[in-house]
Amino acid sequence: MINVFVSHSAKRDPLALRVTQRVLTGLRDEARYEVRLDMDALQAGREWCPQLMRWIAECDVAIVLLNDAALKSTWVRREVNILMWRRALCPSLRVLPVLVGEVTAGQLEDEGFEDLLPLQVAKLSYDADDDTYAERLADAVLGEFAALPAIQHPTDHMRRWIEDVVKRLNTVHDPKALLATGRALGIEEQDLQQIGALAGSGEFLAHHMLATATAARLREAVYEIAQSMSMDELRKLITLLTPTWIDAEAARRLLPPDGLASKHLVALNARDTGTAGQYVDRAMCRQIMYYRYRAAGGIPTGEDAYDDLVAQCVEAVRQVHHYPAWRDIAKFRPRDGFLHCLILDVHEVRPRLVERVVARLHELFPWFLIVLLVDEHDPARTRLASRLADLVVLPRLAEDSEDFGYQLTQELKDLPDRLNGLEVSA
């Protein structure tokens, strides 16, 4: 069975609705497709539906119908972000954008959907007087599925992350603790019925924890469920959940667009290397088998600042690769499907020196993601952006947000010991 997810905003657009319904009917006529599309789940005033997160995390193929309404839809934008995040980690996931009506590729870029541009796009010339347009476009989409083979995903980090959280939650067999956790997450009372029967409650809570819960609610939920878990399982759950305070869309932009083992340069206005590490954890869905990062930088201490910084970076790269000290750096090689990451603190480093060091690192290790920690008051745009080619500047991280993330991480990390009556001393 091939799972197909359809992202759309067609409810008030007759043309898009005709295309959607014809695609839906055509796929459901084929026994090997299971189509997930919900015309009514996103009700006004309701949080983004965790059921959609589940569908996105489990689909084998996604169709994104892009009419004018979809380009303006917060929901569609969020769905596309998660689909492209998952695709970056799971290249076998197929995403098919469909341009409906007068929508153009140029509009995708203007409206923030530029990540879809490199993909194969389904589009036909539109004539408002052509009564066959909707059917012909739908048939073109269905034609993409005619010879689609059975799909397997050798790596599927997002799905595994969810499964890892579910596994921890399924060790809890106290319905009252599960219900209290659901309430702490802000789940509405009519939806808590899914928790009462226990079966499937772990998956239901996991999707809320990873998709819709605020960091403050997540903290409350962990406290509610903590005393019903073994300390070992609680520690594992906390490790999986703590990076979720990081904005998902910002974290996804860390990922190299051309595959994990390819060059990428990102600027993040954070003060702590641990914050940058959590961005990487979030982007990689805590699947630690497939990535590793190390930090370098700060104020150069040697007589030659350039040589000192490069030496620090080389040592960090060596640690990422687990190479022994005698291994010649010219023989370092990337691992396929693996994210190699260097976090470089350049707060006190001159822009010209940063430029030289980055150029050298790109020459030595062109498969590395380099995350530059920059001044929160000047997040790389004026100091570095004009000097560094292909620099991606992440959205500004507010000082209060980083403080909260640090506090949340430390508090949850200490929680198992505190439950055992062991206050952690300074």
CSV table of C-alpha atoms in Angstrom, one decimal:
chain,number,residue,atom,x,y,z
A,1,MET,CA,0.0,0.0,0.0
A,2,ILE,CA,1.3,3.4,-1.0
A,3,ASN,CA,0.3,6.3,1.3
A,4,VAL,CA,-0.5,9.5,-0.5
A,5,PHE,CA,-0.9,12.8,1.4
A,6,VAL,CA,-2.7,15.7,-0.4
A,7,SER,CA,-1.9,19.3,0.8
A,8,HIS,CA,-4.4,21.9,-0.5
A,9,SER,CA,-6.6,24.9,0.3
A,10,ALA,CA,-9.4,24.2,-2.2
A,11,LYS,CA,-12.5,24.5,-0.1
A,12,ARG,CA,-13.6,27.9,-1.4
A,13,ASP,CA,-12.0,27.6,-4.9
A,14,PRO,CA,-14.3,25.7,-7.3
A,15,LEU,CA,-11.5,25.1,-9.8
A,16,ALA,CA,-9.0,23.7,-7.3
A,17,LEU,CA,-11.8,21.7,-5.7
A,18,ARG,CA,-12.6,20.0,-9.0
A,19,VAL,CA,-8.9,19.1,-9.5
A,20,THR,CA,-8.6,17.9,-5.9
A,21,GLN,CA,-11.7,15.7,-6.1
A,22,ARG,CA,-10.8,14.2,-9.5
A,23,VAL,CA,-7.3,13.3,-8.2
A,24,LEU,CA,-8.8,11.9,-5.0
A,25,THR,CA,-11.2,9.7,-7.0
A,26,GLY,CA,-8.6,8.6,-9.4
A,27,LEU,CA,-6.2,7.4,-6.7
A,28,ARG,CA,-8.8,5.8,-4.6
A,29,ASP,CA,-9.9,3.7,-7.6
A,30,GLU,CA,-6.5,2.1,-7.5
A,31,ALA,CA,-6.4,-0.4,-4.6
A,32,ARG,CA,-2.7,0.1,-3.9
A,33,TYR,CA,-3.1,3.8,-2.9
A,34,GLU,CA,-4.3,5.0,0.5
A,35,VAL,CA,-5.1,8.7,0.2
A,36,ARG,CA,-5.0,11.0,3.2
A,37,LEU,CA,-6.9,14.3,2.7
A,38,ASP,CA,-9.1,16.1,5.2
A,39,MET,CA,-11.4,18.8,4.0
A,40,ASP,CA,-12.6,19.8,7.4
A,41,ALA,CA,-9.9,19.1,10.0
A,42,LEU,CA,-8.6,22.6,10.1
A,43,GLN,CA,-11.4,24.4,11.8
A,44,ALA,CA,-11.1,28.1,12.7
A,45,GLY,CA,-9.6,28.6,16.1
A,46,ARG,CA,-8.3,25.1,16.4
A,47,GLU,CA,-4.6,24.2,16.7
A,48,TRP,CA,-2.9,22.6,13.7
A,49,CYS,CA,-4.3,19.1,13.7
A,50,PRO,CA,-1.8,16.5,15.0
A,51,GLN,CA,-3.5,14.0,12.7
A,52,LEU,CA,-2.1,15.9,9.7
A,53,MET,CA,1.4,15.6,11.3
A,54,ARG,CA,0.9,11.9,11.5
A,55,TRP,CA,-0.1,11.7,7.8
A,56,ILE,CA,2.8,13.8,6.7
A,57,ALA,CA,5.2,11.7,8.7
A,58,GLU,CA,3.9,8.5,7.3
A,59,CYS,CA,3.2,9.3,3.6
A,60,ASP,CA,5.2,7.8,0.8
A,61,VAL,CA,4.1,10.5,-1.7
A,62,ALA,CA,2.8,14.0,-1.2
A,63,ILE,CA,0.8,16.1,-3.7
A,64,VAL,CA,0.8,19.8,-3.1
A,65,LEU,CA,-2.0,21.6,-4.9
A,66,LEU,CA,-1.0,25.3,-5.3
A,67,ASN,CA,-3.8,27.7,-6.1
A,68,ASP,CA,-3.9,31.3,-4.9
A,69,ALA,CA,-5.5,30.4,-1.6
A,70,ALA,CA,-2.8,27.7,-0.9
A,71,LEU,CA,-0.1,30.3,-1.4
A,72,LYS,CA,-1.6,32.5,1.3
A,73,SER,CA,-2.4,29.6,3.6
A,74,THR,CA,-0.5,29.2,6.9
A,75,TRP,CA,-1.6,25.6,7.0
A,76,VAL,CA,-0.3,24.7,3.6
A,77,ARG,CA,3.0,26.5,4.2
A,78,ARG,CA,3.4,24.5,7.4
A,79,GLU,CA,2.7,21.3,5.7
A,80,VAL,CA,5.1,22.0,2.9
A,81,ASN,CA,7.8,23.0,5.4
A,82,ILE,CA,7.5,19.6,7.2
A,83,LEU,CA,7.3,17.7,3.9
A,84,MET,CA,10.5,19.3,2.6
A,85,TRP,CA,12.2,18.8,6.0
A,86,ARG,CA,11.3,15.1,5.9
A,87,ARG,CA,12.4,14.9,2.2
A,88,ALA,CA,15.8,16.4,3.1
A,89,LEU,CA,16.3,13.5,5.5
A,90,CYS,CA,14.4,10.9,3.5
A,91,PRO,CA,15.3,11.5,-0.2
A,92,SER,CA,13.0,8.6,-1.3
A,93,LEU,CA,9.9,10.7,-0.3
A,94,ARG,CA,8.4,12.1,-3.4
A,95,VAL,CA,6.7,15.5,-3.4
A,96,LEU,CA,4.8,16.7,-6.5
A,97,PRO,CA,3.8,20.4,-6.6
A,98,VAL,CA,0.8,21.1,-8.9
A,99,LEU,CA,0.3,24.6,-10.1
A,100,VAL,CA,-3.5,25.3,-10.4
A,101,GLY,CA,-5.0,28.0,-12.6
A,102,GLU,CA,-2.9,31.1,-13.2
A,103,VAL,CA,-0.3,30.3,-10.4
A,104,THR,CA,3.2,30.6,-11.7
A,105,ALA,CA,6.6,29.4,-10.6
A,106,GLY,CA,7.5,33.0,-9.9
A,107,GLN,CA,4.7,33.2,-7.4
A,108,LEU,CA,6.1,30.3,-5.5
A,109,GLU,CA,9.3,32.2,-4.8
A,110,ASP,CA,7.4,35.4,-4.0
A,111,GLU,CA,5.2,33.7,-1.5
A,112,GLY,CA,7.9,31.7,0.3
A,113,PHE,CA,7.5,28.3,-1.4
A,114,GLU,CA,10.8,28.5,-3.3
A,115,ASP,CA,11.9,25.1,-1.8
A,116,LEU,CA,9.5,23.5,-4.2
A,117,LEU,CA,11.0,25.0,-7.3
A,118,PRO,CA,13.8,22.4,-7.9
A,119,LEU,CA,11.2,19.6,-7.9
A,120,GLN,CA,9.3,18.3,-10.9
A,121,VAL,CA,6.1,20.4,-11.2
A,122,ALA,CA,2.8,19.5,-12.8
A,123,LYS,CA,1.3,22.4,-14.8
A,124,LEU,CA,-0.9,23.0,-17.8
A,125,SER,CA,-1.6,26.3,-19.7
A,126,TYR,CA,-4.7,27.8,-18.2
A,127,ASP,CA,-7.6,29.2,-20.1
A,128,ALA,CA,-10.6,30.3,-18.0
A,129,ASP,CA,-12.9,29.3,-20.9
A,130,ASP,CA,-11.6,25.8,-21.1
A,131,ASP,CA,-14.1,23.5,-19.3
A,132,THR,CA,-11.7,20.6,-19.6
A,133,TYR,CA,-8.8,22.2,-17.7
A,134,ALA,CA,-9.5,20.7,-14.3
A,135,GLU,CA,-9.9,17.2,-15.6
A,136,ARG,CA,-6.8,17.4,-17.8
A,137,LEU,CA,-4.7,18.7,-15.0
A,138,ALA,CA,-5.9,16.0,-12.6
A,139,ASP,CA,-5.2,13.4,-15.3
A,140,ALA,CA,-1.7,14.7,-15.7
A,141,VAL,CA,-1.2,14.3,-11.9
A,142,LEU,CA,-2.6,10.8,-12.0
A,143,GLY,CA,-0.3,10.0,-14.9
A,144,GLU,CA,2.6,10.5,-12.5
A,145,PHE,CA,1.3,7.6,-10.5
A,146,ALA,CA,0.6,5.2,-13.3
A,147,ALA,CA,3.9,3.3,-13.1
A,148,LEU,CA,4.9,4.2,-9.5
A,149,PRO,CA,6.7,1.3,-8.0
A,150,ALA,CA,6.4,0.1,-4.4
A,151,ILE,CA,8.2,2.6,-2.2
A,152,GLN,CA,10.6,1.9,0.6
A,153,HIS,CA,12.4,4.5,2.7
A,154,PRO,CA,15.9,3.3,3.8
A,155,THR,CA,16.2,6.3,6.1
A,156,ASP,CA,13.2,8.1,7.6
A,157,HIS,CA,14.4,10.2,10.5
A,158,MET,CA,11.2,12.1,11.2
A,159,ARG,CA,9.1,8.9,11.4
A,160,ARG,CA,11.8,7.2,13.6
A,161,TRP,CA,11.8,10.3,15.9
A,162,ILE,CA,8.1,10.0,16.4
A,163,GLU,CA,8.4,6.2,17.0
A,164,ASP,CA,11.1,6.8,19.6
A,165,VAL,CA,8.9,9.2,21.5
A,166,VAL,CA,5.9,6.8,21.2
A,167,LYS,CA,8.1,3.9,22.6
A,168,ARG,CA,8.9,5.9,25.7
A,169,LEU,CA,5.3,7.0,26.3
A,170,ASN,CA,4.0,3.5,25.8
A,171,THR,CA,5.8,2.4,29.0
A,172,VAL,CA,3.2,4.4,31.0
A,173,HIS,CA,0.1,2.4,31.9
A,174,ASP,CA,-1.6,4.8,34.2
A,175,PRO,CA,-4.6,6.4,32.4
A,176,LYS,CA,-4.8,9.2,34.9
A,177,ALA,CA,-1.2,10.2,34.2
A,178,LEU,CA,-1.8,10.1,30.4
A,179,LEU,CA,-4.9,12.2,30.7
A,180,ALA,CA,-3.1,14.8,32.9
A,181,THR,CA,-0.3,14.9,30.3
A,182,GLY,CA,-2.8,15.5,27.6
A,183,ARG,CA,-4.4,18.3,29.5
A,184,ALA,CA,-1.0,19.9,30.2
A,185,LEU,CA,-0.4,19.8,26.4
A,186,GLY,CA,-3.6,21.8,25.9
A,187,ILE,CA,-5.5,18.9,24.2
A,188,GLU,CA,-9.2,19.7,24.2
A,189,GLU,CA,-11.5,17.6,26.4
A,190,GLN,CA,-13.4,16.1,23.4
A,191,ASP,CA,-10.1,14.9,22.1
A,192,LEU,CA,-8.9,13.4,25.3
A,193,GLN,CA,-11.2,10.4,24.7
A,194,GLN,CA,-8.4,9.0,22.5
A,195,ILE,CA,-6.2,8.7,25.6
A,196,GLY,CA,-8.7,7.1,27.9
A,197,ALA,CA,-8.6,3.7,26.2
A,198,LEU,CA,-4.8,3.6,26.4
A,199,ALA,CA,-4.5,2.0,22.9
A,200,GLY,CA,-2.8,4.5,20.7
A,201,SER,CA,-2.5,7.0,23.4
A,202,GLY,CA,1.3,7.1,23.2
A,203,GLU,CA,1.2,8.0,19.5
A,204,PHE,CA,-1.6,10.6,20.0
A,205,LEU,CA,0.5,12.4,22.8
A,206,ALA,CA,3.7,12.1,20.8
A,207,HIS,CA,2.3,14.0,17.8
A,208,HIS,CA,1.1,16.7,20.1
A,209,MET,CA,4.4,16.9,21.8
A,210,LEU,CA,6.4,17.2,18.6
A,211,ALA,CA,3.9,19.2,16.4
A,212,THR,CA,1.7,21.6,18.4
A,213,ALA,CA,2.8,22.0,22.0
A,214,THR,CA,4.5,25.2,23.1
A,215,ALA,CA,7.7,24.8,25.1
A,216,ALA,CA,5.9,25.9,28.2
A,217,ARG,CA,3.2,23.3,27.8
A,218,LEU,CA,5.8,20.6,26.9
A,219,ARG,CA,7.5,21.3,30.2
A,220,GLU,CA,4.2,20.9,32.1
A,221,ALA,CA,3.5,17.7,30.3
A,222,VAL,CA,6.9,16.1,31.1
A,223,TYR,CA,6.3,16.9,34.8
A,224,GLU,CA,2.9,15.3,34.7
A,225,ILE,CA,4.1,12.0,33.1
A,226,ALA,CA,7.5,11.9,34.8
A,227,GLN,CA,6.5,10.0,38.0
A,228,SER,CA,4.8,7.3,36.0
A,229,MET,CA,8.0,6.4,34.0
A,230,SER,CA,11.2,4.6,35.0
A,231,MET,CA,14.1,7.0,35.4
A,232,ASP,CA,15.9,5.5,32.4
A,233,GLU,CA,12.8,5.9,30.1
A,234,LEU,CA,12.3,9.5,31.4
A,235,ARG,CA,15.8,10.5,30.6
A,236,LYS,CA,15.4,9.1,27.1
A,237,LEU,CA,12.2,11.0,26.6
A,238,ILE,CA,13.7,14.2,27.8
A,239,THR,CA,16.6,13.9,25.4
A,240,LEU,CA,14.2,13.4,22.5
A,241,LEU,CA,12.0,16.3,23.5
A,242,THR,CA,14.2,19.1,24.6
A,243,PRO,CA,15.2,20.4,21.1
A,244,THR,CA,11.5,21.0,20.3
A,245,TRP,CA,11.7,24.6,21.7
A,246,ILE,CA,13.7,25.4,18.6
A,247,ASP,CA,11.5,26.7,15.7
A,248,ALA,CA,11.1,23.8,13.3
A,249,GLU,CA,11.3,25.9,10.1
A,250,ALA,CA,14.4,27.7,11.2
A,251,ALA,CA,16.1,24.4,12.2
A,252,ARG,CA,15.2,22.8,8.8
A,253,ARG,CA,17.2,25.6,7.0
A,254,LEU,CA,20.3,24.2,8.6
A,255,LEU,CA,20.1,21.1,6.3
A,256,PRO,CA,22.2,21.3,3.1
A,257,PRO,CA,19.8,21.4,0.1
A,258,ASP,CA,22.0,19.0,-2.0
A,259,GLY,CA,22.2,16.1,0.5
A,260,LEU,CA,23.6,15.7,4.0
A,261,ALA,CA,27.2,15.2,3.0
A,262,SER,CA,27.5,18.5,1.1
A,263,LYS,CA,28.8,21.9,1.9
A,264,HIS,CA,26.5,24.4,3.7
A,265,LEU,CA,27.2,27.6,5.6
A,266,VAL,CA,24.7,29.0,8.1
A,267,ALA,CA,24.7,32.0,10.5
A,268,LEU,CA,22.9,31.8,13.8
A,269,ASN,CA,22.7,34.7,16.3
A,270,ALA,CA,23.1,32.6,19.4
A,271,ARG,CA,25.5,33.0,22.4
A,272,ASP,CA,25.9,29.3,23.4
A,273,THR,CA,27.3,26.5,21.3
A,274,GLY,CA,24.7,24.3,23.0
A,275,THR,CA,21.9,26.3,21.4
A,276,ALA,CA,23.4,25.6,18.0
A,277,GLY,CA,23.7,21.9,18.9
A,278,GLN,CA,20.0,21.8,19.6
A,279,TYR,CA,19.3,23.4,16.2
A,280,VAL,CA,21.1,20.5,14.7
A,281,ASP,CA,19.3,18.0,17.0
A,282,ARG,CA,16.0,19.5,15.9
A,283,ALA,CA,16.9,19.5,12.2
A,284,MET,CA,18.1,15.8,12.4
A,285,CYS,CA,15.1,14.6,14.5
A,286,ARG,CA,17.6,13.4,17.2
A,287,GLN,CA,18.6,10.4,15.0
A,288,ILE,CA,22.1,10.4,16.4
A,289,MET,CA,23.3,7.6,14.2
A,290,TYR,CA,23.2,9.9,11.2
A,291,TYR,CA,25.0,13.1,12.4
A,292,ARG,CA,27.6,14.5,14.7
A,293,TYR,CA,28.7,18.0,15.6
A,294,ARG,CA,31.6,19.6,17.5
A,295,ALA,CA,32.3,23.2,18.5
A,296,ALA,CA,35.4,25.4,17.9
A,297,GLY,CA,36.2,29.1,17.9
A,298,GLY,CA,35.9,31.9,20.5
A,299,ILE,CA,38.7,34.4,21.1
A,300,PRO,CA,41.9,33.1,19.3
A,301,THR,CA,44.7,32.5,21.9
A,302,GLY,CA,47.8,31.9,19.7
A,303,GLU,CA,50.1,34.5,18.1
A,304,ASP,CA,48.6,33.8,14.7
A,305,ALA,CA,44.8,34.0,15.0
A,306,TYR,CA,44.2,32.4,11.6
A,307,ASP,CA,46.4,29.3,12.3
A,308,ASP,CA,44.9,29.0,15.8
A,309,LEU,CA,41.3,29.0,14.5
A,310,VAL,CA,42.0,26.6,11.7
A,311,ALA,CA,43.8,24.3,14.1
A,312,GLN,CA,40.8,24.3,16.5
A,313,CYS,CA,38.5,23.6,13.6
A,314,VAL,CA,40.6,20.7,12.2
A,315,GLU,CA,40.6,19.1,15.7
A,316,ALA,CA,36.9,19.5,15.9
A,317,VAL,CA,36.5,17.9,12.5
A,318,ARG,CA,38.8,15.1,13.5
A,319,GLN,CA,36.5,14.4,16.5
A,320,VAL,CA,33.4,14.4,14.3
A,321,HIS,CA,35.0,11.7,12.2
A,322,HIS,CA,36.6,9.8,15.1
A,323,TYR,CA,39.9,9.8,13.3
A,324,PRO,CA,43.1,9.2,15.4
A,325,ALA,CA,45.6,12.0,15.9
A,326,TRP,CA,48.0,10.5,13.3
A,327,ARG,CA,45.5,10.5,10.5
A,328,ASP,CA,46.4,12.9,7.7
A,329,ILE,CA,43.6,15.4,7.2
A,330,ALA,CA,44.0,15.1,3.5
A,331,LYS,CA,42.7,11.6,3.9
A,332,PHE,CA,39.5,12.6,5.7
A,333,ARG,CA,36.4,11.4,3.9
A,334,PRO,CA,32.7,12.1,4.3
A,335,ARG,CA,30.2,9.4,5.3
A,336,ASP,CA,27.2,8.9,2.9
A,337,GLY,CA,23.9,10.0,4.4
A,338,PHE,CA,25.6,11.6,7.4
A,339,LEU,CA,25.5,15.2,8.5
A,340,HIS,CA,29.0,16.4,9.5
A,341,CYS,CA,28.7,19.7,11.4
A,342,LEU,CA,31.1,22.2,12.8
A,343,ILE,CA,29.8,24.9,15.1
A,344,LEU,CA,32.2,27.9,14.9
A,345,ASP,CA,31.9,30.7,17.5
A,346,VAL,CA,32.9,34.0,15.7
A,347,HIS,CA,31.5,36.5,18.2
A,348,GLU,CA,35.0,38.0,18.8
A,349,VAL,CA,36.5,37.4,15.4
A,350,ARG,CA,37.0,40.0,12.7
A,351,PRO,CA,34.9,39.4,9.5
A,352,ARG,CA,37.9,39.3,7.3
A,353,LEU,CA,39.4,36.5,9.5
A,354,VAL,CA,36.1,34.6,9.5
A,355,GLU,CA,36.1,34.8,5.7
A,356,ARG,CA,39.6,33.3,5.5
A,357,VAL,CA,39.0,30.5,8.0
A,358,VAL,CA,35.7,29.5,6.2
A,359,ALA,CA,37.4,29.5,2.8
A,360,ARG,CA,40.1,27.2,4.2
A,361,LEU,CA,37.6,24.9,5.8
A,362,HIS,CA,35.6,24.7,2.6
A,363,GLU,CA,38.8,23.8,0.8
A,364,LEU,CA,39.7,21.1,3.3
A,365,PHE,CA,36.3,19.7,4.1
A,366,PRO,CA,33.7,20.6,1.4
A,367,TRP,CA,31.2,18.1,2.9
A,368,PHE,CA,30.8,20.0,6.2
A,369,LEU,CA,27.9,22.1,7.5
A,370,ILE,CA,29.4,25.1,9.2
A,371,VAL,CA,27.2,26.9,11.7
A,372,LEU,CA,28.6,30.4,12.6
A,373,LEU,CA,27.6,31.7,16.0
A,374,VAL,CA,27.4,35.5,15.5
A,375,ASP,CA,26.5,38.6,17.4
A,376,GLU,CA,22.8,38.6,18.3
A,377,HIS,CA,22.7,42.4,17.7
A,378,ASP,CA,24.1,42.0,14.2
A,379,PRO,CA,23.2,38.5,12.9
A,380,ALA,CA,25.7,38.3,10.0
A,381,ARG,CA,23.8,40.6,7.6
A,382,THR,CA,26.2,43.5,7.7
A,383,ARG,CA,29.4,42.0,9.1
A,384,LEU,CA,29.6,38.8,7.2
A,385,ALA,CA,26.9,38.4,4.5
A,386,SER,CA,28.7,40.5,2.0
A,387,ARG,CA,31.9,38.5,2.5
A,388,LEU,CA,30.7,34.9,2.6
A,389,ALA,CA,29.2,33.3,-0.5
A,390,ASP,CA,26.1,31.2,-0.1
A,391,LEU,CA,25.7,32.2,3.6
A,392,VAL,CA,22.2,31.3,4.9
A,393,VAL,CA,21.1,33.6,7.8
A,394,LEU,CA,18.6,32.0,10.1
A,395,PRO,CA,15.8,34.0,11.6
A,396,ARG,CA,16.8,36.2,14.5
A,397,LEU,CA,16.8,34.3,17.8
A,398,ALA,CA,15.5,36.6,20.6
A,399,GLU,CA,17.7,36.7,23.7
A,400,ASP,CA,14.8,35.8,25.9
A,401,SER,CA,14.1,32.7,23.7
A,402,GLU,CA,17.6,31.4,24.0
A,403,ASP,CA,17.5,32.0,27.8
A,404,PHE,CA,14.3,30.1,28.0
A,405,GLY,CA,15.6,27.2,25.9
A,406,TYR,CA,18.7,27.0,28.1
A,407,GLN,CA,16.6,27.0,31.3
A,408,LEU,CA,14.2,24.4,29.9
A,409,THR,CA,17.0,22.1,28.8
A,410,GLN,CA,18.7,22.3,32.2
A,411,GLU,CA,15.5,21.9,34.2
A,412,LEU,CA,14.4,18.8,32.4
A,413,LYS,CA,17.8,17.3,32.4
A,414,ASP,CA,17.9,17.6,36.2
A,415,LEU,CA,14.3,16.3,36.7
A,416,PRO,CA,15.1,12.6,37.1
A,417,ASP,CA,17.6,13.3,39.9
A,418,ARG,CA,15.2,15.7,41.6
A,419,LEU,CA,12.5,13.0,41.5
A,420,ASN,CA,14.9,10.8,43.4
A,421,GLY,CA,15.5,13.5,46.0
A,422,LEU,CA,18.9,14.5,44.6
A,423,GLU,CA,19.2,18.3,44.0
A,424,VAL,CA,22.0,19.0,41.6
A,425,SER,CA,24.6,21.2,43.2
A,426,ALA,CA,26.4,24.0,41.4
